[in-house]
Tab-separated table of C-alpha atoms and ligand atoms in Angstrom:
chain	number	residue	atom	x	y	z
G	1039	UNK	CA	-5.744	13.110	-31.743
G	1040	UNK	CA	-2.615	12.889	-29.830
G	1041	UNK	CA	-2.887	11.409	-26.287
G	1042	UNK	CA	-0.073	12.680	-23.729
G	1043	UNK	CA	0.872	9.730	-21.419
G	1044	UNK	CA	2.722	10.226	-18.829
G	1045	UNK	CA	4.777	7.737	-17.146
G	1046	UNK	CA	4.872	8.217	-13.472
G	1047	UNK	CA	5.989	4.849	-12.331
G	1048	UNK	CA	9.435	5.654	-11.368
G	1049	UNK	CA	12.515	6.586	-13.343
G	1050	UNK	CA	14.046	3.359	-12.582
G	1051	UNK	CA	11.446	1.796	-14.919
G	1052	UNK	CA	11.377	3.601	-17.105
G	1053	UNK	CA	14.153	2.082	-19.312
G	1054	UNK	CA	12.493	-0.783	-19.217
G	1055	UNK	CA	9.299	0.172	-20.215
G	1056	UNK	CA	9.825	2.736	-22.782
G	1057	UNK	CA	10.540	0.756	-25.649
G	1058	UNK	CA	7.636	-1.825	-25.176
G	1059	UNK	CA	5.155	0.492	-24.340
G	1060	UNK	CA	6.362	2.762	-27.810
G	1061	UNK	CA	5.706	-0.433	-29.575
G	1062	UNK	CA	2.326	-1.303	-28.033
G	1063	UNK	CA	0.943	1.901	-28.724
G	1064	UNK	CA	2.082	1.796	-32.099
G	1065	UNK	CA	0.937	-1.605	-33.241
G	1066	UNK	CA	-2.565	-0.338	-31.369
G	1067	UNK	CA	-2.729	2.340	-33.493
G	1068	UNK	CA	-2.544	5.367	-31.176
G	1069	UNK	CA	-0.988	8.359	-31.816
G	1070	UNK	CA	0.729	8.835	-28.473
G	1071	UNK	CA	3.178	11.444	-26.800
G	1072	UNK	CA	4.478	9.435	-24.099
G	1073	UNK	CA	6.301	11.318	-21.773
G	1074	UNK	CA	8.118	11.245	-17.614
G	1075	UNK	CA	7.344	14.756	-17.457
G	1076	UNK	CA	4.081	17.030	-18.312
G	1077	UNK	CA	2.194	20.127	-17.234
G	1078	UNK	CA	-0.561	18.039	-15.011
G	1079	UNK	CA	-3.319	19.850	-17.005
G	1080	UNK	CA	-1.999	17.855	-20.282
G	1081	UNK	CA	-1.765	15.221	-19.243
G	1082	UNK	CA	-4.831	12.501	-20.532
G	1083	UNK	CA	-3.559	9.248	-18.769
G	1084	UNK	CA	-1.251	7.987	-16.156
G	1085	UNK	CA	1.102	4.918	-15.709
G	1086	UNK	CA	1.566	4.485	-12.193
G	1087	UNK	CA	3.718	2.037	-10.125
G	1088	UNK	CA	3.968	2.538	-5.957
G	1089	UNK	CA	6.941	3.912	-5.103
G	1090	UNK	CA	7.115	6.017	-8.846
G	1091	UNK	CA	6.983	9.822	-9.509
G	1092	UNK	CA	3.100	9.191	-8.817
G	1093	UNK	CA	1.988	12.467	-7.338
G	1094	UNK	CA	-0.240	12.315	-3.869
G	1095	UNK	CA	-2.645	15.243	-5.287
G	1096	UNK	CA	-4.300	14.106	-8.603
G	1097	UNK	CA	-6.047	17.454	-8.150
G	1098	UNK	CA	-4.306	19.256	-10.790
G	1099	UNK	CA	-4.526	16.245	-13.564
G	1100	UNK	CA	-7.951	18.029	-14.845
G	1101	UNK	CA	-7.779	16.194	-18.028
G	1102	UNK	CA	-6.630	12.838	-17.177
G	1103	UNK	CA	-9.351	10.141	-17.829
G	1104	UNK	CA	-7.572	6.978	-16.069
G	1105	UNK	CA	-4.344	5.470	-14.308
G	1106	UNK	CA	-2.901	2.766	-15.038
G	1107	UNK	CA	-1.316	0.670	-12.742
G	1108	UNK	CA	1.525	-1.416	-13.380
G	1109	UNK	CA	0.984	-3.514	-10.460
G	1110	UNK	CA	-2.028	-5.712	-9.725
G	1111	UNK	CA	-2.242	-5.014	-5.867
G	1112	UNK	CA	-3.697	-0.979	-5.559
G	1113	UNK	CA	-3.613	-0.700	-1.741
G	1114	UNK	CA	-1.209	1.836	-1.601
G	1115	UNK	CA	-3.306	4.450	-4.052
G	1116	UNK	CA	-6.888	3.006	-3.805
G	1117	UNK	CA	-7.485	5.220	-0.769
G	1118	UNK	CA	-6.197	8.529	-2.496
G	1119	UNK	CA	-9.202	11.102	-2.223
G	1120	UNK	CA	-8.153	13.162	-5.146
G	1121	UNK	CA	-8.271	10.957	-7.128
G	1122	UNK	CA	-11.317	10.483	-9.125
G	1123	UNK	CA	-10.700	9.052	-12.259
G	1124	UNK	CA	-11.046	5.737	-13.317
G	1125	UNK	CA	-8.305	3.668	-11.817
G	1126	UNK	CA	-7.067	0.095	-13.593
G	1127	UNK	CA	-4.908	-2.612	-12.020
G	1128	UNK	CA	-2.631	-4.951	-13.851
G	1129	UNK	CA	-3.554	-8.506	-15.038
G	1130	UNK	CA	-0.760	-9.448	-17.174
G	1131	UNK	CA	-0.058	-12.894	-18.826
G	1132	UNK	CA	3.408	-12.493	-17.734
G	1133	UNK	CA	3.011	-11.357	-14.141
G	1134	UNK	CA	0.344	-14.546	-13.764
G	1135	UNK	CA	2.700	-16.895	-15.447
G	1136	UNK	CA	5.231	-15.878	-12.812
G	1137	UNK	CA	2.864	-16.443	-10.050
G	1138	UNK	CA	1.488	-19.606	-11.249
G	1139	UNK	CA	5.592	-20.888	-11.110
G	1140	UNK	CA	6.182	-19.534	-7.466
G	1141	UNK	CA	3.155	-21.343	-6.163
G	1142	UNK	CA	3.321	-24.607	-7.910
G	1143	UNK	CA	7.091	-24.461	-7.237
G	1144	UNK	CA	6.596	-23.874	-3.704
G	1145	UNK	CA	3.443	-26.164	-2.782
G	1146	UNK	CA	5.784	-29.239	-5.165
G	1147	UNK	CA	8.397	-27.896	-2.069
G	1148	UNK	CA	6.186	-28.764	0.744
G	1149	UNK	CA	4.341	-31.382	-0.301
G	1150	UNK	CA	7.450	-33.793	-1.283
G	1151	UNK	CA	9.149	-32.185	1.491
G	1152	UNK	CA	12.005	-31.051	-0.147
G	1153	UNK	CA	13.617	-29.485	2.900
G	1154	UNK	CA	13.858	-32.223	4.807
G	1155	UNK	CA	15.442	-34.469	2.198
G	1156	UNK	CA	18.333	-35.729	4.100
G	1157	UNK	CA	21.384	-36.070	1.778
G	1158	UNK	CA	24.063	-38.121	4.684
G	1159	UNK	CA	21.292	-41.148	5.212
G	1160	UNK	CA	19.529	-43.639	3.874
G	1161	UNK	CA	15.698	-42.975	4.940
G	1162	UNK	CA	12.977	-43.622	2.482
G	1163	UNK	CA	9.835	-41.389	3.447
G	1164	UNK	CA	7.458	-41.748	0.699
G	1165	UNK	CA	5.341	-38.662	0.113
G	1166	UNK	CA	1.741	-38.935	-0.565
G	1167	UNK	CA	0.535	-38.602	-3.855
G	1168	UNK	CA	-1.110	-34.517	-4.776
G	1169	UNK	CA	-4.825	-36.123	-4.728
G	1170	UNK	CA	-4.012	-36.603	-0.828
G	1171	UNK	CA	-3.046	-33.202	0.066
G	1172	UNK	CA	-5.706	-30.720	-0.304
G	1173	UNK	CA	-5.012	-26.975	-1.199
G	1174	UNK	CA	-6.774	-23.731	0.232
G	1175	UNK	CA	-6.604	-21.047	-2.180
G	1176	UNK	CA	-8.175	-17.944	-0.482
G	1177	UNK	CA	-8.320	-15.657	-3.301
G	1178	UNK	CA	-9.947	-16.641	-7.161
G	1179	UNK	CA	-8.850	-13.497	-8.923
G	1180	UNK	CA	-6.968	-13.666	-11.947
G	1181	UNK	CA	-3.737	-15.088	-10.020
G	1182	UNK	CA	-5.471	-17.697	-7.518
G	1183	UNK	CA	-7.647	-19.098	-10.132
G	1184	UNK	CA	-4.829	-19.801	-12.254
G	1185	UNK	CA	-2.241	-20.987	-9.541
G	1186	UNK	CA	-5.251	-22.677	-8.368
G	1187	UNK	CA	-6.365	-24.334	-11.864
G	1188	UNK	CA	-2.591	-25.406	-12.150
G	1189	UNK	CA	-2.638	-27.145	-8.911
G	1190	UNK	CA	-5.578	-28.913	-9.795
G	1191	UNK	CA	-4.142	-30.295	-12.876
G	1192	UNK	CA	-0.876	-31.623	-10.706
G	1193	UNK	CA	-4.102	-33.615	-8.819
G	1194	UNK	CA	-4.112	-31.318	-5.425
G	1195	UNK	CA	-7.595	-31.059	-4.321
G	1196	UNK	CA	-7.571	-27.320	-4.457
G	1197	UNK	CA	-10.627	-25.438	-2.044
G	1198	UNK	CA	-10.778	-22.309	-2.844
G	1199	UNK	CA	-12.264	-18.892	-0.991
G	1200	UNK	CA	-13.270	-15.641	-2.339
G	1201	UNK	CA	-15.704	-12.555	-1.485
G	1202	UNK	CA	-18.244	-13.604	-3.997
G	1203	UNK	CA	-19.592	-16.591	-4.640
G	1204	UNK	CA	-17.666	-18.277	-7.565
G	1205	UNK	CA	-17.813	-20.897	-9.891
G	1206	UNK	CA	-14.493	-21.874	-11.077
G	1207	UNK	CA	-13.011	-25.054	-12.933
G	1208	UNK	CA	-11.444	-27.530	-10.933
G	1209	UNK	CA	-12.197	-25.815	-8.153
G	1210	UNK	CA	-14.284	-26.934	-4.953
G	1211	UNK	CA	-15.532	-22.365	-4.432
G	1212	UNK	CA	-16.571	-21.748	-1.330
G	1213	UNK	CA	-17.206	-17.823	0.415
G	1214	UNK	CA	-18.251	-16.189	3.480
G	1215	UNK	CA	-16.714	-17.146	7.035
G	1216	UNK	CA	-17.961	-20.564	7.307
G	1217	UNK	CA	-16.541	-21.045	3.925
G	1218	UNK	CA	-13.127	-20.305	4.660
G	1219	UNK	CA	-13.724	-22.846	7.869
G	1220	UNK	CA	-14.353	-25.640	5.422
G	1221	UNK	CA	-11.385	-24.956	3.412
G	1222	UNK	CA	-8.998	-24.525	6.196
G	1223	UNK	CA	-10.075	-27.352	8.279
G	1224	UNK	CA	-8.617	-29.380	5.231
G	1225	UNK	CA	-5.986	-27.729	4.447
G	1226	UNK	CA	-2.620	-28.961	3.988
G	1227	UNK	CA	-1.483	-26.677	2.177
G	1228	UNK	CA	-2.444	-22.514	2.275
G	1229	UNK	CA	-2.066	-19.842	-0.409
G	1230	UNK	CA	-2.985	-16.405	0.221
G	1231	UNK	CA	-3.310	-14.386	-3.012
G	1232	UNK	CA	-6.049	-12.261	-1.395
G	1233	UNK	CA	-5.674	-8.658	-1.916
G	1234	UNK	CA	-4.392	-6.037	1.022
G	1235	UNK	CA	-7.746	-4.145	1.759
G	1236	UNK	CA	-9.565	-3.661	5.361
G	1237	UNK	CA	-11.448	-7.021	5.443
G	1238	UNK	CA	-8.571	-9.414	4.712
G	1239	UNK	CA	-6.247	-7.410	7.503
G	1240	UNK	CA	-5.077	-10.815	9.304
G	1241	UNK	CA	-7.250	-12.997	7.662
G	1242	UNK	CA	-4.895	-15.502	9.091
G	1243	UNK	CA	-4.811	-15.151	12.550
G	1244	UNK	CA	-5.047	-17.205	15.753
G	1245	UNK	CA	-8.389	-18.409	15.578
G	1246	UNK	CA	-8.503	-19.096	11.409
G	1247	UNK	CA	-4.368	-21.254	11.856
G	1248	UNK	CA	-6.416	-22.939	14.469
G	1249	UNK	CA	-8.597	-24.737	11.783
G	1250	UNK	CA	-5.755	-26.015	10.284
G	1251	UNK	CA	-4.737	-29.418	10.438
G	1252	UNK	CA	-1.592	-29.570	12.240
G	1253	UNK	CA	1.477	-29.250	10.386
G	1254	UNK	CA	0.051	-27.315	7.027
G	1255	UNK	CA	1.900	-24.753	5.190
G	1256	UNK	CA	1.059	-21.558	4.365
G	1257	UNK	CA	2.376	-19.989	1.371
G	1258	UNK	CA	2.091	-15.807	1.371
G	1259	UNK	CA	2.661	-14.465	-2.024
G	1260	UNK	CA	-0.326	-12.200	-1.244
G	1261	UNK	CA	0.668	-9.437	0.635
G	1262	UNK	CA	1.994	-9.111	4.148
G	1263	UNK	CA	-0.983	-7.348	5.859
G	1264	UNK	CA	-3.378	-10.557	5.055
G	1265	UNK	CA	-1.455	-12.798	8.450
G	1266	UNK	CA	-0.771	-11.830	12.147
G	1267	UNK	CA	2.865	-12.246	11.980
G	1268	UNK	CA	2.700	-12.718	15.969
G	1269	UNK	CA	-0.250	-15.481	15.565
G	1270	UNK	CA	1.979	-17.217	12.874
G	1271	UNK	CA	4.866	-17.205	14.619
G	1272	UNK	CA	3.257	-18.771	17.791
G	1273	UNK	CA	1.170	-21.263	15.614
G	1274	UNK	CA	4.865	-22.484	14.160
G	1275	UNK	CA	6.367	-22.508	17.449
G	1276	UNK	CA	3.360	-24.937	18.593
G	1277	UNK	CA	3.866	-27.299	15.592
G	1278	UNK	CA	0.281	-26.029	14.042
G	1279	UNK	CA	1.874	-24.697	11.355
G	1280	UNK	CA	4.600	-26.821	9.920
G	1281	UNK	CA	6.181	-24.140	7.544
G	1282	UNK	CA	5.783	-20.963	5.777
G	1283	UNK	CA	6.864	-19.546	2.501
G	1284	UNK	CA	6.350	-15.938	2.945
G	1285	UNK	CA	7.391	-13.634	-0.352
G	1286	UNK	CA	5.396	-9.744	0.923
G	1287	UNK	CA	5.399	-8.018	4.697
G	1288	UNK	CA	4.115	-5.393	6.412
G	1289	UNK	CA	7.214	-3.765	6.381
G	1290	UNK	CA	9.535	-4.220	2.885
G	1291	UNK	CA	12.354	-4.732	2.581
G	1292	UNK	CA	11.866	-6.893	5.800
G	1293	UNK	CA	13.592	-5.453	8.729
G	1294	UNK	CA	16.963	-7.147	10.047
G	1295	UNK	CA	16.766	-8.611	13.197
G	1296	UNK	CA	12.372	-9.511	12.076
G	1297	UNK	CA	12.354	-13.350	13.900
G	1298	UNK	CA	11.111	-14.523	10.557
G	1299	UNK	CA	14.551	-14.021	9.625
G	1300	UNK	CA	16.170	-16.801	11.560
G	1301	UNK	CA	12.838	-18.895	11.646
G	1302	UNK	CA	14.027	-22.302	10.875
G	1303	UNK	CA	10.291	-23.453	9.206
G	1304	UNK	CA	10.298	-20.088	7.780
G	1305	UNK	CA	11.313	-19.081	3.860
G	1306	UNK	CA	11.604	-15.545	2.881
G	1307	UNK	CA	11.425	-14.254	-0.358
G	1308	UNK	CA	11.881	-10.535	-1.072
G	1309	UNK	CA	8.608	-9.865	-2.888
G	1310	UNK	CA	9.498	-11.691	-6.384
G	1311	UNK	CA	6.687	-13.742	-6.365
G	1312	UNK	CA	5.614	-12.245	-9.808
G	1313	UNK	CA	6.521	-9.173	-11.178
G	1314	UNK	CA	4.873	-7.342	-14.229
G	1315	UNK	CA	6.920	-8.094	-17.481
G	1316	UNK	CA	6.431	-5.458	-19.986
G	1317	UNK	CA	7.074	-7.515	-22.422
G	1318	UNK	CA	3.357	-8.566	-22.095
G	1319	UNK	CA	2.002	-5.878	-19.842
G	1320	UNK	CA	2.784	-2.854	-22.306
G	1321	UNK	CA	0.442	-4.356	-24.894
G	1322	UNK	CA	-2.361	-5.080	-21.757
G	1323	UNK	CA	-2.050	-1.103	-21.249
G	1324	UNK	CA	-2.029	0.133	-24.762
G	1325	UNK	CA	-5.799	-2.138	-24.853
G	1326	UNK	CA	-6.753	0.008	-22.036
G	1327	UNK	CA	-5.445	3.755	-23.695
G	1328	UNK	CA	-6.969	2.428	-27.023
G	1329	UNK	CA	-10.417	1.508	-25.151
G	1330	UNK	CA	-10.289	4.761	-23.744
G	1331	UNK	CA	-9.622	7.237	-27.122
G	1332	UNK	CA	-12.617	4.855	-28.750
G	1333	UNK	CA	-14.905	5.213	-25.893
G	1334	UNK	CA	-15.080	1.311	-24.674
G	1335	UNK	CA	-15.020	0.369	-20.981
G	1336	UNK	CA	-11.704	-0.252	-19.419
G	1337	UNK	CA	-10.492	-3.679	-18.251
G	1338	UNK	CA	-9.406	-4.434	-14.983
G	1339	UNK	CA	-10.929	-1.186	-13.406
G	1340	UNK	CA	-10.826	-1.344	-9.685
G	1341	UNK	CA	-14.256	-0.894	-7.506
G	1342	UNK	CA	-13.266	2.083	-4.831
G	1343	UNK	CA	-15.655	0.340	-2.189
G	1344	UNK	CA	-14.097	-3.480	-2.437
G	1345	UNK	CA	-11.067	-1.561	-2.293
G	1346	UNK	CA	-9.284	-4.143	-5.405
P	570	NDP	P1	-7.959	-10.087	-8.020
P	570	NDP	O1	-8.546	-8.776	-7.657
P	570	NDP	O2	-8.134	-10.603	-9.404
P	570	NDP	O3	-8.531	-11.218	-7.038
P	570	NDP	C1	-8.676	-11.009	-5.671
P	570	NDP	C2	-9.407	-12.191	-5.072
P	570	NDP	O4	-9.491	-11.990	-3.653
P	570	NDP	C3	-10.833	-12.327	-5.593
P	570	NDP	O5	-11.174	-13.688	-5.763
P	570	NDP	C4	-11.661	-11.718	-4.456
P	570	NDP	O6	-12.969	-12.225	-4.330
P	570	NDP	C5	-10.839	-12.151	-3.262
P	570	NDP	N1	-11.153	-11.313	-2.108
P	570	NDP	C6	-11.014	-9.974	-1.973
P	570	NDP	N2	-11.450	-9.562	-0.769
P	570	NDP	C7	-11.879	-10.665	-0.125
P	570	NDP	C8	-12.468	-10.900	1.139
P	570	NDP	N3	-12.705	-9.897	1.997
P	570	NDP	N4	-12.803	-12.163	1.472
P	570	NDP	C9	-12.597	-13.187	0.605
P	570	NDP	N5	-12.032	-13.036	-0.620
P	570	NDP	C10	-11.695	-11.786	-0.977
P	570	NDP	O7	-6.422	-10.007	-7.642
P	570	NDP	P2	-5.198	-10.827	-8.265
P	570	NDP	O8	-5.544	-12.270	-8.244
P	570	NDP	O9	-4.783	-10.245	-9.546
P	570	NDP	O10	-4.061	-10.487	-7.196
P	570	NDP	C11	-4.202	-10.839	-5.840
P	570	NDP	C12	-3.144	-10.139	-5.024
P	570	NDP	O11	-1.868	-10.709	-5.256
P	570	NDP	C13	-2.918	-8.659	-5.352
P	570	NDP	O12	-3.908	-7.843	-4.758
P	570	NDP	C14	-1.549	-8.426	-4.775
P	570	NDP	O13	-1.687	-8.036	-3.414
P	570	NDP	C15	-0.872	-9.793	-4.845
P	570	NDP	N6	0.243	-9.824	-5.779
P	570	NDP	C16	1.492	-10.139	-5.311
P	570	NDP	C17	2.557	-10.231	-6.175
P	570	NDP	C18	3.922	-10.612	-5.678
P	570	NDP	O14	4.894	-10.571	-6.435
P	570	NDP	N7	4.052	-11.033	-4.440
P	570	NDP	C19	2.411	-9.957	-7.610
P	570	NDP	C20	1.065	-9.625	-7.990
P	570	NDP	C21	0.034	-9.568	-7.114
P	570	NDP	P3	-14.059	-12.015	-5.511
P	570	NDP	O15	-13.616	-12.956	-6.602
P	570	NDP	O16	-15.317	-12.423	-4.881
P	570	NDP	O17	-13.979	-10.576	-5.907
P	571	OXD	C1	1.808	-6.435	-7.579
P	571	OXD	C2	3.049	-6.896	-6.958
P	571	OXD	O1	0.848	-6.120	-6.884
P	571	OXD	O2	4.064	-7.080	-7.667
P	571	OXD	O3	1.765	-6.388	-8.837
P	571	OXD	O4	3.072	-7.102	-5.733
């Protein structure tokens, strides 16, 4: 049987993704006719990337039995009404590696404080070693157990925070509100890789940057709807929070003229944390297209109600 895929994840993708995902398919064995353009009705699975050719009515897709995402955050499709198919995010060796970089690169940043290495005079300031400078992770999903796991081997005490409890090694797991009290009250150093749903709007706001010891930093690579950009700003202003490292927003590409812009304690990066490399990812979707054609349940599916 011939499976039509289509790719709706953007024409600008597209040459980029064409060749690996031919390959994938082929080395998995399935006999695929993967396409940019179809008759919805023919159409028995979708790629999909935000900001592609994805269509807002799924209605028509009457034979489609999943979409694939390319990215691992779904907040921008999770809500869509029509559609009712099985929907799969992205957890990609390649996109984690990537993550697992921009974290430890950034918290190695702050901690040996890097941007205040003076280069014009002679002033020794000896940084503490990782074991004294405890890590929140708030997130344990595929990306902040990893970043989190790499920490820990560097010798950061890494806390980490999730929905559910968790058991995770090299991890101190905590969950719930009081939870992410604990792990912010030690905090020197905070990663959000939480995903963008309804209950982690502002997670970081003025009462949870007040539990932080003065001075932490807070590293976003999460996405920009998880802190109170106001609260932030106001905790850096007050010395609370010493710096932040923020790589997603509300609003992308960041506005001109956003104060984060001229922040002096503030780095932006323009959402490059991680990005999905097909290299790797095309072979993580052909799994899924072969799982579905033999009838196996598909990895990474996203629960509707957690909303990731
Ligand atoms: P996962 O779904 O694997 O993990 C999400 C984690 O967040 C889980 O540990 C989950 O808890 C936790 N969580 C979700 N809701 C809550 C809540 N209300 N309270 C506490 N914890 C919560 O996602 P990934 O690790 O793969 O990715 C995380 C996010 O990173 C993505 O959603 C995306 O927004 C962002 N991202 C950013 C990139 C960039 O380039 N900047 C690249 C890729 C991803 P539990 O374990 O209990 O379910
Ligand atoms: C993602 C991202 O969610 O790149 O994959 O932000």
């Amino acid at each position: 049987m011939t499976l039509t895929i289509l790719f709706a994840a953007g024409a600008n993708r597209w040459p980029l993704w064409e060749s690996p995902l031919r390959r994938a398919l082929h080395q998995a064995g399935i006999a695929a006719d993967l396409v940019t353009e179809a008759a919805p009705e023919a159409v028995d699975v979708m790629i999909y990337a935000p900001g592609g050719d994805t269509p807002a009515d799924f209605t028509p897709y009457t034979r489609c039995k999943a979409v694939l995402s390319l990215w691992a955050g779904v907040e921008r499709i999770v809500g869509n009404q029509t559609l009712t198919q099985p929907l799969c995010r992205m957890v990609d060796p390649g996109l984690t590696q990537g993550m697992v970089e921009y974290v430890v690169g950034h918290a190695l940043r702050a901690h040996l404080g890097v941007d205040a290495l003076s280069q014009t005079r002679w002033a020794p300031k000896i940084p503490p070693l990782a074991a004294e400078r405890p890590v929140a992770m708030l997130g344990l999903g595929a990306l902040g157990a990893a970043c989190g796991e790499a920490l820990a081997c560097l010798g950061f005490p890494v806390l980490g925070w999730s929905r559910t409890a968790k058991d995770v090694p090299m991890i101190e797991c905590h969950h719930g509100r009081e939870g992410l009290r604990m792990v912010l009250e030690q905090a020197q150093i905070v990663v959000t890789l939480l995903p963008a749903t309804p209950a982690t709007e502002n997670i970081l706001n003025a009462e949870t940057l007040s539990w932080l010891p003065e001075g932490a930093t807070i590293i976003n690579p999460g996405r920009g709807t998880l802190i109170d950009d106001d609260a932030l700003l106001a905790a850096l202003d007050a010395g609370r929070v010493g710096s932040a490292t923020l790589d997603v927003f509300r609003t992308e590409p960041l506005p001109q003229g956003h104060p984060y812009w001229a922040h002096p304690r503030v780095t932006v990066t323009p959402h490059i944390a991680a990005d999905t490399r097909p290299s790797t990812a095309a072979t993580v979707i052909a799994e899924n297209v072969r799982r579905l054609r033999d009838g196996e349940p598909l990895l990474h599916c996203v629960d509707r109600s957690a909303g990731y």
